[in-house]
Coordinates of C-alpha atoms in Angstrom, one line a residue:
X60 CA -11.0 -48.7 -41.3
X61 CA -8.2 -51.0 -41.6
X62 CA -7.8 -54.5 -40.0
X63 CA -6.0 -53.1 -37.4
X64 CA -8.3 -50.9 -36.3
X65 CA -11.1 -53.7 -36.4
X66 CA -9.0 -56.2 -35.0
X67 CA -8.9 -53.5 -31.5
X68 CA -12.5 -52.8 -32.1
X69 CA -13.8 -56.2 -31.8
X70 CA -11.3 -57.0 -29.2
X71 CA -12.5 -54.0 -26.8
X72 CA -16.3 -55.0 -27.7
X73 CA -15.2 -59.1 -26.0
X74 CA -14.3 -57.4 -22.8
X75 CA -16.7 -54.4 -22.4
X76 CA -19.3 -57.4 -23.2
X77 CA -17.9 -60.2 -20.6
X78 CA -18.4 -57.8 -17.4
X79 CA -22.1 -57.5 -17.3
X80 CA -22.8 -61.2 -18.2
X81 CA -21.6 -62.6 -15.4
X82 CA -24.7 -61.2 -13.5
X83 CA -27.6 -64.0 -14.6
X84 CA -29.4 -65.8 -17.5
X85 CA -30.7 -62.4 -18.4
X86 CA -27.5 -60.8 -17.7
X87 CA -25.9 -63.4 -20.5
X88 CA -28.8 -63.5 -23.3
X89 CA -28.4 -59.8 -23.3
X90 CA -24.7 -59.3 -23.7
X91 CA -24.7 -62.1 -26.0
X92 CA -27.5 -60.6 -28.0
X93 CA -25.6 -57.2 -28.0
X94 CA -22.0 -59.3 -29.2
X95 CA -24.6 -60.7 -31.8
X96 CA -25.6 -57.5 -32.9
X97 CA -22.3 -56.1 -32.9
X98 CA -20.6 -58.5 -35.4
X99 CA -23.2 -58.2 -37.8
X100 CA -23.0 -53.9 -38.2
X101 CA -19.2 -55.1 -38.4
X102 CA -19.4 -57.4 -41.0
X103 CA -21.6 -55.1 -42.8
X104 CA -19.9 -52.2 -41.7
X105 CA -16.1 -52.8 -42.0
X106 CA -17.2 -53.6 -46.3
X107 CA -19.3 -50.3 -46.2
X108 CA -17.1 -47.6 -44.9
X109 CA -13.9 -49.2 -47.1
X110 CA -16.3 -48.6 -50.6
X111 CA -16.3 -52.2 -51.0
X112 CA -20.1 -52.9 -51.9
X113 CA -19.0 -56.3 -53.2
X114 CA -18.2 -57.5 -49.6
X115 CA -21.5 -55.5 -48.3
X116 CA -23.6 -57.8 -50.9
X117 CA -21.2 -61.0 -49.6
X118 CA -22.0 -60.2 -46.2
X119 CA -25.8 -60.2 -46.9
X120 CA -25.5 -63.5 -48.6
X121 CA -23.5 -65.1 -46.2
X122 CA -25.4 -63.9 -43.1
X123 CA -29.0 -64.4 -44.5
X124 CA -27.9 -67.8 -46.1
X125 CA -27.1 -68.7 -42.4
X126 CA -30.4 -67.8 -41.5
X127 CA -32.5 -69.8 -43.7
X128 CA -30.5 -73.0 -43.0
X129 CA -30.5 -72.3 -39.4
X130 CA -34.1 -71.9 -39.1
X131 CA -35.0 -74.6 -41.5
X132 CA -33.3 -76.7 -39.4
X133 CA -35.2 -75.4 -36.8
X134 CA -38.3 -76.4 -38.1
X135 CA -37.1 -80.0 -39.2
X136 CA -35.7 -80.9 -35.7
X137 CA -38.0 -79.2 -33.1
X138 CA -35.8 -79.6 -29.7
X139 CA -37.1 -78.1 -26.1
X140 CA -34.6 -75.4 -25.1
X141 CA -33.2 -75.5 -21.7
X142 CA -35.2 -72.9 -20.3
X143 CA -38.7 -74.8 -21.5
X144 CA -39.4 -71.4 -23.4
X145 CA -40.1 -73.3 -26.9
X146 CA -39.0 -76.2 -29.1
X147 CA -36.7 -74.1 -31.5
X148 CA -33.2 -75.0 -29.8
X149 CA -31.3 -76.5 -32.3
X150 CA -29.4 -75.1 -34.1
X151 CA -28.3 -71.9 -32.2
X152 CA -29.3 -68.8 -34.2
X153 CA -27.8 -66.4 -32.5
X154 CA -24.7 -68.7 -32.3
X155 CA -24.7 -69.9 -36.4
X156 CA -25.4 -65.4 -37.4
X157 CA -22.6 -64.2 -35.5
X158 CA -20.1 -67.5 -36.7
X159 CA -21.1 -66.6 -40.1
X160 CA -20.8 -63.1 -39.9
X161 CA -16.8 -63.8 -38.2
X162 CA -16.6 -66.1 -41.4
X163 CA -16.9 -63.2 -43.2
X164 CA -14.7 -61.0 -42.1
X165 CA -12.0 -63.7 -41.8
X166 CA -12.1 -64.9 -45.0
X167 CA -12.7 -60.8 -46.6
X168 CA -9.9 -59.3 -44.5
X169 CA -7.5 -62.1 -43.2
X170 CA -6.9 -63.1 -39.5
X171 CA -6.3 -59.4 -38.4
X172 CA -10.1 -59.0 -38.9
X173 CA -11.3 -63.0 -38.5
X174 CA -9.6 -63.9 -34.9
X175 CA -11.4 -60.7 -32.4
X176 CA -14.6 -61.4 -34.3
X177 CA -14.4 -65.6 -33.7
X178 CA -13.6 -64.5 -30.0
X179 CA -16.4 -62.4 -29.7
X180 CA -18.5 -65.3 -32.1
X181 CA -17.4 -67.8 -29.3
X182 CA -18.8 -65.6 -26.6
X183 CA -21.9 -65.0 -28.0
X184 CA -22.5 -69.3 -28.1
X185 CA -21.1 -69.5 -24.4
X186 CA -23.4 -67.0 -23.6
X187 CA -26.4 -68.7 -25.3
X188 CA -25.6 -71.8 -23.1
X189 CA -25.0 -69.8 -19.8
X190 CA -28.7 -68.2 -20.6
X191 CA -30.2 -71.9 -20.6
X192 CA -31.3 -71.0 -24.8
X193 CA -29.1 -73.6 -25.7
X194 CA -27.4 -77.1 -25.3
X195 CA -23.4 -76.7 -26.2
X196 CA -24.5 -79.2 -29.2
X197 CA -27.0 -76.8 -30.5
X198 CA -24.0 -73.8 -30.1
X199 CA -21.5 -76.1 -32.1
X200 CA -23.4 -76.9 -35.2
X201 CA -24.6 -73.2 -35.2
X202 CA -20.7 -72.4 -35.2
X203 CA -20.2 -74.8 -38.2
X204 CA -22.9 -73.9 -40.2
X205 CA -22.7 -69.9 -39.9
X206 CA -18.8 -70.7 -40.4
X207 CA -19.3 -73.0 -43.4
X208 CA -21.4 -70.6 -45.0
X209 CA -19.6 -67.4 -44.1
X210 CA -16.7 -69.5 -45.8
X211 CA -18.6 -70.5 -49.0
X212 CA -19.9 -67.2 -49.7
X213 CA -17.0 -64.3 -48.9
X214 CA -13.9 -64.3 -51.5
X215 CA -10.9 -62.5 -50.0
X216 CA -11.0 -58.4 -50.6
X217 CA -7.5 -58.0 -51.5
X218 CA -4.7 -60.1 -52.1
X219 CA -2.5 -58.1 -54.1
X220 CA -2.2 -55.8 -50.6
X221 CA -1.5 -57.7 -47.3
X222 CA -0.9 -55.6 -43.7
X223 CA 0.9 -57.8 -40.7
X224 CA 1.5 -56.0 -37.6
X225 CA 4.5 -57.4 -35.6
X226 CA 6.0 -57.1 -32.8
X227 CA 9.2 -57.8 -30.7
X228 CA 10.6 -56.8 -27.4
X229 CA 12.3 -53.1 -28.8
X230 CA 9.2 -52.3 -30.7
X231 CA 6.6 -53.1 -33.0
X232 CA 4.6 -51.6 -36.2
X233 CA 2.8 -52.6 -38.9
X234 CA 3.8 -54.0 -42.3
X235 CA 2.4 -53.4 -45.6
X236 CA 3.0 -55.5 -48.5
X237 CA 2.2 -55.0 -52.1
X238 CA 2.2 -56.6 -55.5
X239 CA 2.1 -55.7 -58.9

């Protein structure tokens, strides 16, 4: 799949998602969830179907490594959710796993890849906020930690082959660059 492809992928997936939110706090924890959900069988994914098993194994690392800081945190710094559900608030999970894995496809496969999946990564902490899961403090260090790590993790697939699409008012295309 190349990063154009995913780039229109994870672009469609932000606005089939935003339509059914809009409904209630169910409505938003579930079409966040499903965002969630989505970016991690893409940062997976994208790695898998290219042969690259070395972005596969970054992906795990970055994603999981998110996950045990997030819910250590969790356990250090019990904080009552909005909704009163439980005391496991801060950080965002939801919001820290799908920053990371955006993280990881940025800094894998380049901004073509990175900026739908930070859209869609930003929608899915908006949407833990709109679901009362969350105080926007509790979304933002999630962002920065799944990001940091995603960051620390993930080494760039590729640089020896770059693909820019462009664009001007007679036409556009895509690019391909390539050094030996």
């Amino acid at each position: 799949m190349s990063r154009l492809t995913t780039a229109g992928v994870a672009t469609l997936m932000t606005f089939s998602i935003a339509a059914p939110a809009c409904a209630s706090e169910d409505g938003w924890n579930d079409a966040g969830t499903v965002a969630k959900n989505a970016l991690i069988v893409a940062a997976f994914g994208v790695p898998a179907v290219q042969g690259d098993w070395e972005g596969v194994l970054e992906a795990g690392g970055s994603i999981g490594g998110t996950m045990l800081i997030t819910q250590g945190l969790k356990e250090a710094f019990p904080s009552r959710r909005p909704d009163g559900s439980d005391n496991k608030s801060f950080p965002s999970g939801h919001t820290s796993t799908s920053f990371a894995a955006a993280a990881t496809l940025h800094n894998r496969y380049g901004w073509e890849a990175g900026l739908p999946a930070y859209v869609v990564a930003s929608f899915v902490g908006l949407s833990r906020v709109e679901a009362k899961k969350h105080r926007v403090g509790d979304v933002l260090v999630g962002a920065a930690i799944g990001t940091a790590t995603g960051h620390l993790v993930t080494t760039r697939a590729n640089d020896r082959v770059q693909i820019f699409p462009w664009g001007d008012t007679k036409g556009g295309g895509v690019a391909m660059t390539m050094r030996f």
